[in-house]
XYZ file of C-alpha atoms in Angstrom:
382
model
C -19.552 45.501 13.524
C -19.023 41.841 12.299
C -20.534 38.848 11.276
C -20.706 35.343 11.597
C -21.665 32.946 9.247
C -22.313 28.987 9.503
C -23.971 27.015 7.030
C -25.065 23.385 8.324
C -26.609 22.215 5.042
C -28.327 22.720 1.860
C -30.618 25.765 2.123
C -29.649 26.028 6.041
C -28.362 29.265 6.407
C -27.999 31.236 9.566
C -26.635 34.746 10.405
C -25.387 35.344 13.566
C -25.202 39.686 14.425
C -22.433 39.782 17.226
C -22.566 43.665 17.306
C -23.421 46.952 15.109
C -22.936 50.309 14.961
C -26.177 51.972 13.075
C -29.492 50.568 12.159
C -28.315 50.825 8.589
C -25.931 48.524 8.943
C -28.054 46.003 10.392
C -30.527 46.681 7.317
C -27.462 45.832 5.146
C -26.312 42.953 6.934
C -30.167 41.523 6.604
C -30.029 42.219 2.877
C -26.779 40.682 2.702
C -28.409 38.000 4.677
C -31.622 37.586 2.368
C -29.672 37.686 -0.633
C -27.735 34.175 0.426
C -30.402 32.528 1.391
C -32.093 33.150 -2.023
C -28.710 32.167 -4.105
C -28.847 28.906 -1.543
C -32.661 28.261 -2.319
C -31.631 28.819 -6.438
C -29.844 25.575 -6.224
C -30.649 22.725 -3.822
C -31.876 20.267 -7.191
C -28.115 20.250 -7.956
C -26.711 19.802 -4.389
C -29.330 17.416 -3.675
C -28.240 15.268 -6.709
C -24.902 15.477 -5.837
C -25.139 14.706 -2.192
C -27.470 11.642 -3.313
C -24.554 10.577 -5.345
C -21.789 10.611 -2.741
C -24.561 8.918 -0.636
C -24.966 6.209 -2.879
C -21.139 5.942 -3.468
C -20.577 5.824 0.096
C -22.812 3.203 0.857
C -21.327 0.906 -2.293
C -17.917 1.712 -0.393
C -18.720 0.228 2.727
C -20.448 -3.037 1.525
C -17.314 -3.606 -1.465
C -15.036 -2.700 1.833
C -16.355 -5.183 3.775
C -16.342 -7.575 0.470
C -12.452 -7.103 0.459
C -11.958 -7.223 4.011
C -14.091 -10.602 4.709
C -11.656 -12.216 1.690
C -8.632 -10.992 3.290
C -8.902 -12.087 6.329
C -10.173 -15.317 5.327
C -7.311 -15.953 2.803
C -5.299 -14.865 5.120
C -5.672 -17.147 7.607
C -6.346 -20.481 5.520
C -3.621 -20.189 3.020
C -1.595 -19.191 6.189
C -2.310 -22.004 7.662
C -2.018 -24.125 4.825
C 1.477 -23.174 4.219
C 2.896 -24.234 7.531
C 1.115 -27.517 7.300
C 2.139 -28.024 3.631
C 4.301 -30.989 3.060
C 6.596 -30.449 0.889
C 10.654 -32.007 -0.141
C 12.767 -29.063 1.057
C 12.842 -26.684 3.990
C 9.759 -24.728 4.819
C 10.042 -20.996 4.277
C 11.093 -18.989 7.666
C 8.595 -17.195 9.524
C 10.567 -14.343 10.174
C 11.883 -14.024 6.771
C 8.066 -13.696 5.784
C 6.938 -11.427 8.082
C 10.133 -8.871 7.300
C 9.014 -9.167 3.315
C 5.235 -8.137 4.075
C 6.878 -5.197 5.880
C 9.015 -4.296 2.782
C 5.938 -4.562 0.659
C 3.580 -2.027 2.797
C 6.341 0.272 2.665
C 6.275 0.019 -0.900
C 2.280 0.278 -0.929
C 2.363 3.212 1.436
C 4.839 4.934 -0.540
C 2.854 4.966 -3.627
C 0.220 5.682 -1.968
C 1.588 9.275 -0.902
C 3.340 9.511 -4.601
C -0.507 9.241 -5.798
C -1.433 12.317 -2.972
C 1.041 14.288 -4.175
C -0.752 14.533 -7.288
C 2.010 11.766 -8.903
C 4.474 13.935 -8.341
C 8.210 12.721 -7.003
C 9.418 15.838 -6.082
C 6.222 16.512 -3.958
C 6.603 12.916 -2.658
C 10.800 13.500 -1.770
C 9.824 16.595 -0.232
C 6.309 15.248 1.754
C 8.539 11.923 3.089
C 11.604 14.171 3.729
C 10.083 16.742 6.406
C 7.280 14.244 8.152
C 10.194 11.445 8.555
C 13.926 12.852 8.218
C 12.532 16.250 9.596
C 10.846 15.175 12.622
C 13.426 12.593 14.563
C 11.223 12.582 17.428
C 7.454 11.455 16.180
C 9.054 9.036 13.797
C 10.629 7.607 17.032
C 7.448 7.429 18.855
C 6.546 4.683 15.972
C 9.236 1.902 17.294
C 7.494 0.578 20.599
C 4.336 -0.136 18.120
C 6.529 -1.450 15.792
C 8.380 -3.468 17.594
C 5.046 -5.324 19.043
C 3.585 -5.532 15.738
C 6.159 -7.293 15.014
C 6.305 -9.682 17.703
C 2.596 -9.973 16.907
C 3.102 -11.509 13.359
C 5.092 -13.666 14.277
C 3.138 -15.113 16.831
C 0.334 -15.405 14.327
C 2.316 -17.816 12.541
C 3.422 -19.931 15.488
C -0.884 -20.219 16.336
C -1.426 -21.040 13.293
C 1.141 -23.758 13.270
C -0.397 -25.331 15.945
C -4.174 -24.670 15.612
C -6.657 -25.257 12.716
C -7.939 -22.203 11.123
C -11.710 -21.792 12.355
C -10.467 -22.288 16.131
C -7.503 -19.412 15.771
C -10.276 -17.366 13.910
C -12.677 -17.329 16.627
C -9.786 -17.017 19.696
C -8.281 -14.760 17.595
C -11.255 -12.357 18.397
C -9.953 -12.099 22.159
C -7.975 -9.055 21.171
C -11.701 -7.084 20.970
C -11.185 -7.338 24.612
C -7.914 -6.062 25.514
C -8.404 -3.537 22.579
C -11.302 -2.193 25.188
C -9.341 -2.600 27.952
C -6.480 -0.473 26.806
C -8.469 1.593 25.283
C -10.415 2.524 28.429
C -6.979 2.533 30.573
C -4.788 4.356 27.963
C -7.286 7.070 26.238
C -9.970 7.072 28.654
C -12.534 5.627 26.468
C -15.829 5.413 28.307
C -17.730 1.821 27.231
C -21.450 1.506 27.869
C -23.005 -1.473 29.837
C -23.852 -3.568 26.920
C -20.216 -3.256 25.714
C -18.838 -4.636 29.269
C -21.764 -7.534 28.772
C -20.095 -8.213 25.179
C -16.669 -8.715 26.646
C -18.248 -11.390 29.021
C -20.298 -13.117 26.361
C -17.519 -12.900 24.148
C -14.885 -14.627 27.286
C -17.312 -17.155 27.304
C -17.463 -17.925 23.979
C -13.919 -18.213 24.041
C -13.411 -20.232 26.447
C -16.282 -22.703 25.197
C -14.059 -22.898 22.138
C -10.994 -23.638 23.668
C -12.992 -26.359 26.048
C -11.061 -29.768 25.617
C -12.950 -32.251 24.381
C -12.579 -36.702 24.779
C -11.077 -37.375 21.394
C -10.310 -41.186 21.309
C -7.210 -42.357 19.706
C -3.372 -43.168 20.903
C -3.044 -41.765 24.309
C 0.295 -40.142 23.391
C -1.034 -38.707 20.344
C -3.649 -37.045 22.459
C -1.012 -35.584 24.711
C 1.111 -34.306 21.666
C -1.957 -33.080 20.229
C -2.819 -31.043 23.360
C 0.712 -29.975 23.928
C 0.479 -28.259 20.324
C -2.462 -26.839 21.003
C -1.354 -25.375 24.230
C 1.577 -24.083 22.143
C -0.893 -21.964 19.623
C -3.605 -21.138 22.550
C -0.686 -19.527 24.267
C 0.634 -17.775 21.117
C -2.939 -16.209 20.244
C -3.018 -15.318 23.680
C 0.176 -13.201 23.643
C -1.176 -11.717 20.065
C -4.142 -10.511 21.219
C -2.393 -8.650 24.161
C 0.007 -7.037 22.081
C -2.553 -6.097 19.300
C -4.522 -4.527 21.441
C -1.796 -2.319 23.034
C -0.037 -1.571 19.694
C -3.357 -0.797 18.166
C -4.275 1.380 21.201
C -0.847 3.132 21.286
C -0.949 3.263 17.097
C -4.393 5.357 17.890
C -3.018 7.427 20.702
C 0.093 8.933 18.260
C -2.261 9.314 15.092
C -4.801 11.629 17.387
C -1.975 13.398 18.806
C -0.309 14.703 15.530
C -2.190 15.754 11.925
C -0.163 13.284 9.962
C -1.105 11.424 6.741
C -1.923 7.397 7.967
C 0.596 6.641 4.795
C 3.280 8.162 6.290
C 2.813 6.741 10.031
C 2.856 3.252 7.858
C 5.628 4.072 6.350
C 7.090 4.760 9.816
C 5.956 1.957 11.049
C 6.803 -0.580 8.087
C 10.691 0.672 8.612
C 10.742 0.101 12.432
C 9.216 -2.927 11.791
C 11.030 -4.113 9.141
C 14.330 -3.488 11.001
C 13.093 -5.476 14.134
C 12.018 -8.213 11.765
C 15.345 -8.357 10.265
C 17.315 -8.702 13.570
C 15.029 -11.443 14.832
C 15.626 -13.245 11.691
C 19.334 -13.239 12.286
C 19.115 -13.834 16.197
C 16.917 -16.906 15.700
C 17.284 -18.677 13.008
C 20.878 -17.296 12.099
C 21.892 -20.944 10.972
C 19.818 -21.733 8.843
C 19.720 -18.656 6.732
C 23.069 -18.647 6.788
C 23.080 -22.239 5.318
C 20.197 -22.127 2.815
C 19.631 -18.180 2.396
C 16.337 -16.004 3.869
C 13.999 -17.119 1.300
C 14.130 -20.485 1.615
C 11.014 -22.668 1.065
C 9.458 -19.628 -0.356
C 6.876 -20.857 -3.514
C 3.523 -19.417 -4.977
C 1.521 -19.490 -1.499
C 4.904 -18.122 0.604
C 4.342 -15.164 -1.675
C 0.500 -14.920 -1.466
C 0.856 -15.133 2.465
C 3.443 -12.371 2.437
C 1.034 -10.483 0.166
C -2.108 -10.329 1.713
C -0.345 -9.871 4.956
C 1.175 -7.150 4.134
C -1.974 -5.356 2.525
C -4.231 -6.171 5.268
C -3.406 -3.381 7.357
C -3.947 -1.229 4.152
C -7.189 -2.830 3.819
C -8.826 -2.332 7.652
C -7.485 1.270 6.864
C -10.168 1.766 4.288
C -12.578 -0.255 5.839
C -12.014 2.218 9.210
C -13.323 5.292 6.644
C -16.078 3.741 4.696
C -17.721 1.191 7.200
C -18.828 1.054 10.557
C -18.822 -0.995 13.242
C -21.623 -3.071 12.480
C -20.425 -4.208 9.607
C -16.800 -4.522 10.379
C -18.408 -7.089 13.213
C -20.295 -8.931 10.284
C -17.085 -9.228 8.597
C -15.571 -11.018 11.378
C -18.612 -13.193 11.664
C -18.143 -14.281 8.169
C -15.027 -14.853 8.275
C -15.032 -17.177 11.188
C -17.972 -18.669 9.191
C -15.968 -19.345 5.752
C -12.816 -20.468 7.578
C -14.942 -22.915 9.689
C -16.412 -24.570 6.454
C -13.081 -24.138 4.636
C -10.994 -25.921 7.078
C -13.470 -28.950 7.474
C -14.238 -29.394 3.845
C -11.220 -28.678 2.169
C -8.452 -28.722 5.114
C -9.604 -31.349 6.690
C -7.936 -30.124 9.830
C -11.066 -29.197 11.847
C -13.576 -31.574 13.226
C -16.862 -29.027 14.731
C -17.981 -30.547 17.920
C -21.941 -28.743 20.202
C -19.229 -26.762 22.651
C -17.205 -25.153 19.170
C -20.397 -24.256 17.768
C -21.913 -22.780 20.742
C -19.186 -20.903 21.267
C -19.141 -19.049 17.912
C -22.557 -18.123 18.555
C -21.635 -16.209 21.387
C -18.527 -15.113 19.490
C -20.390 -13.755 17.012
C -22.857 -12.305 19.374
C -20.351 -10.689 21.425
C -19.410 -9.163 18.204
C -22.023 -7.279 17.104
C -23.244 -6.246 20.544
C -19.711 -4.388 20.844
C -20.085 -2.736 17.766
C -23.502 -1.244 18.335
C -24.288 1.746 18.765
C -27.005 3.274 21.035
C -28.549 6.673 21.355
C -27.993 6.654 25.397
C -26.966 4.317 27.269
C -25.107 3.716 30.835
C -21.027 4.372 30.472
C -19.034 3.180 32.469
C -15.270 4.405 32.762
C -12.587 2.412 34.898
């Protein structure tokens, strides 16, 4: 005779009899029984407290989360943009070179971060980072294809922003919700419902709206240099969001597959992509670190750039536990909001014409409509 227990909540207990042998031992089984579910009922004031605590705590979480998240990004992509448009005497800093910092920074993060779950211990840490990365050759190797992309990825980012003004790379940007789906639905078999398929339509159209050209008067060759850059960073976004989406899909794919800490994929990651990063820096622009050095150009807003690049990842990490998708969606919304008002009163780089606007709307739209979650609805899987 045995028996099964399974407690759902607070003063929810249930006893499950798979089998018994005498009608005494059911009797003691139900006293056994009875007797939890009176020490449960003794105490639900002090679970309830507690459990209205962590409540509460959660909930501050996911709006401070979101806080963090909607100043990242934001920062992110203004002072991002502000550095490759700065005008300065001297060289300006090298992409590449920036991009292969922020990777040696998350390492660093990530590290710590498992030194802190290893109850600060170094000889936990050593021994954690020695058997999850030296020990197993093969699922640390799994990490360069995503790497590799990721890396690609950043430094497209740069070349967009180069080439476009902040609130139009913000809102373009947002493409990659769409071949995040579509990857997802082709690579893990993710089932979307109708009104997710309708948000990938609204949010093509918004999209495209945005990226309608416009009659800007002015020097005819201006105009063509002017759309010729454009093109450039329209293209680059482009090739970002495909590659986000894939690496993100394919990031998703290895963490569900194996029980490992998300610090430690980083710090799998941040390697691979560090060493990528280095090699492109010395494939492409070989010269001119070899004449002026890799941190060249590098000043107080190189260094923020490198630093909230590399802790954004870190950042959407914790956002991913505390919030959902609703409000990850309101994030982006604000953030295309605050870099729209940033760039035209303090960049001066963005001029908001009925098309741009319209388009955000159904940007923004699209966005939440993704992220919302219904009780039932029609799925469809491709």
């Amino acid at each position: 005779m045995w028996m099964k227990k399974s407690e759902s909540g607070v003063g929810d207990t249930s006893i499950t009899l798979e089998s018994g042998n005498t009608e005494e031992e059911g009797e003691e089984c139900r006293s056994s029984a009875l007797q939890d579910s009176t020490l449960v009922k003794l105490i639900p004031s002090r679970d309830s407290s507690t459990m209205v605590s962590s409540t509460a705590q959660t909930s501050r979480l996911k709006y401070v989360s979101l806080g963090v998240l909607v100043l990242q990004t934001t920062s992110l992509v203004l002072t991002m943009r502000y550095s490759r448009t700065l005008k300065e005497a001297g060289p300006r800093y090298l992409a590449s070179s920036a991009v292969m910092s922020a990777e040696v920074l998350k390492v660093c993060a990530c590290v710590v971060l498992v030194f802190i779950e290893n109850n600060w211990s170094f000889r936990g840490m050593k021994q954690v980072l020695r058997e999850e990365i030296v020990g197993k050759p093969v699922e640390t190797l799994k990490l360069a294809i995503p790497a590799g992309i990721y890396t690609l990825q950043n430094n497209l980012l740069y070349v967009a922003l180069s080439h476009l003004d902040a609130a139009t790379y913000q809102v373009t940007y947002q493409l990659k919700i769409l071949t995040t789906a579509l990857f997802s639905v082709f690579m893990l078999g993710k089932r979307l419902n109708f009104h997710q398929w309708f948000s990938l339509l609204l949010l093509m159209a918004g999209i495209t709206l945005v990226q309608w050209p416009t009659s800007n008067q002015g020097d005819s060759e201006q105009k063509v240099l002017s759309a010729a850059s454009q093109f450039v960073g329209l293209i680059a976004v482009l090739v970002a969001c495909v590659s986000s989406g894939f690496a993100g899909v394919y990031f998703e794919k290895i963490l569900k597959e194996t029980k490992q800490s998300v610090w430690i994929r980083n710090i799998q990651l941040g390697v691979f992509s560090f060493v990528f990063a280095f090699v492109g820096m010395l494939v492409y622009d070989h010269q001119r670190v070899k004449e002026l050095g890799m941190f060249q150009g590098y000043n107080t807003i190189t260094c923020i750039v490198v630093v909230l690049q590399a802790l954004g990842g870190l950042i959407v990490a914790v956002v991913i536990k505390y919030a959902d998708n609703i409000l990850k969606g309101f994030a982006a919304s604000l953030s295309i909001i605050m870099s729209a008002l940033i760039s035209y009163f303090l960049l001066k780089d963005f001029t908001p014409t009925g098309l741009f606007f319209f388009g955000t709307v159904l940007v923004i739209v699209a966005t939440f409509l993704y992220g919302y979650k219904r009780s039932s609805g029609f799925a469809v899987k491709v």
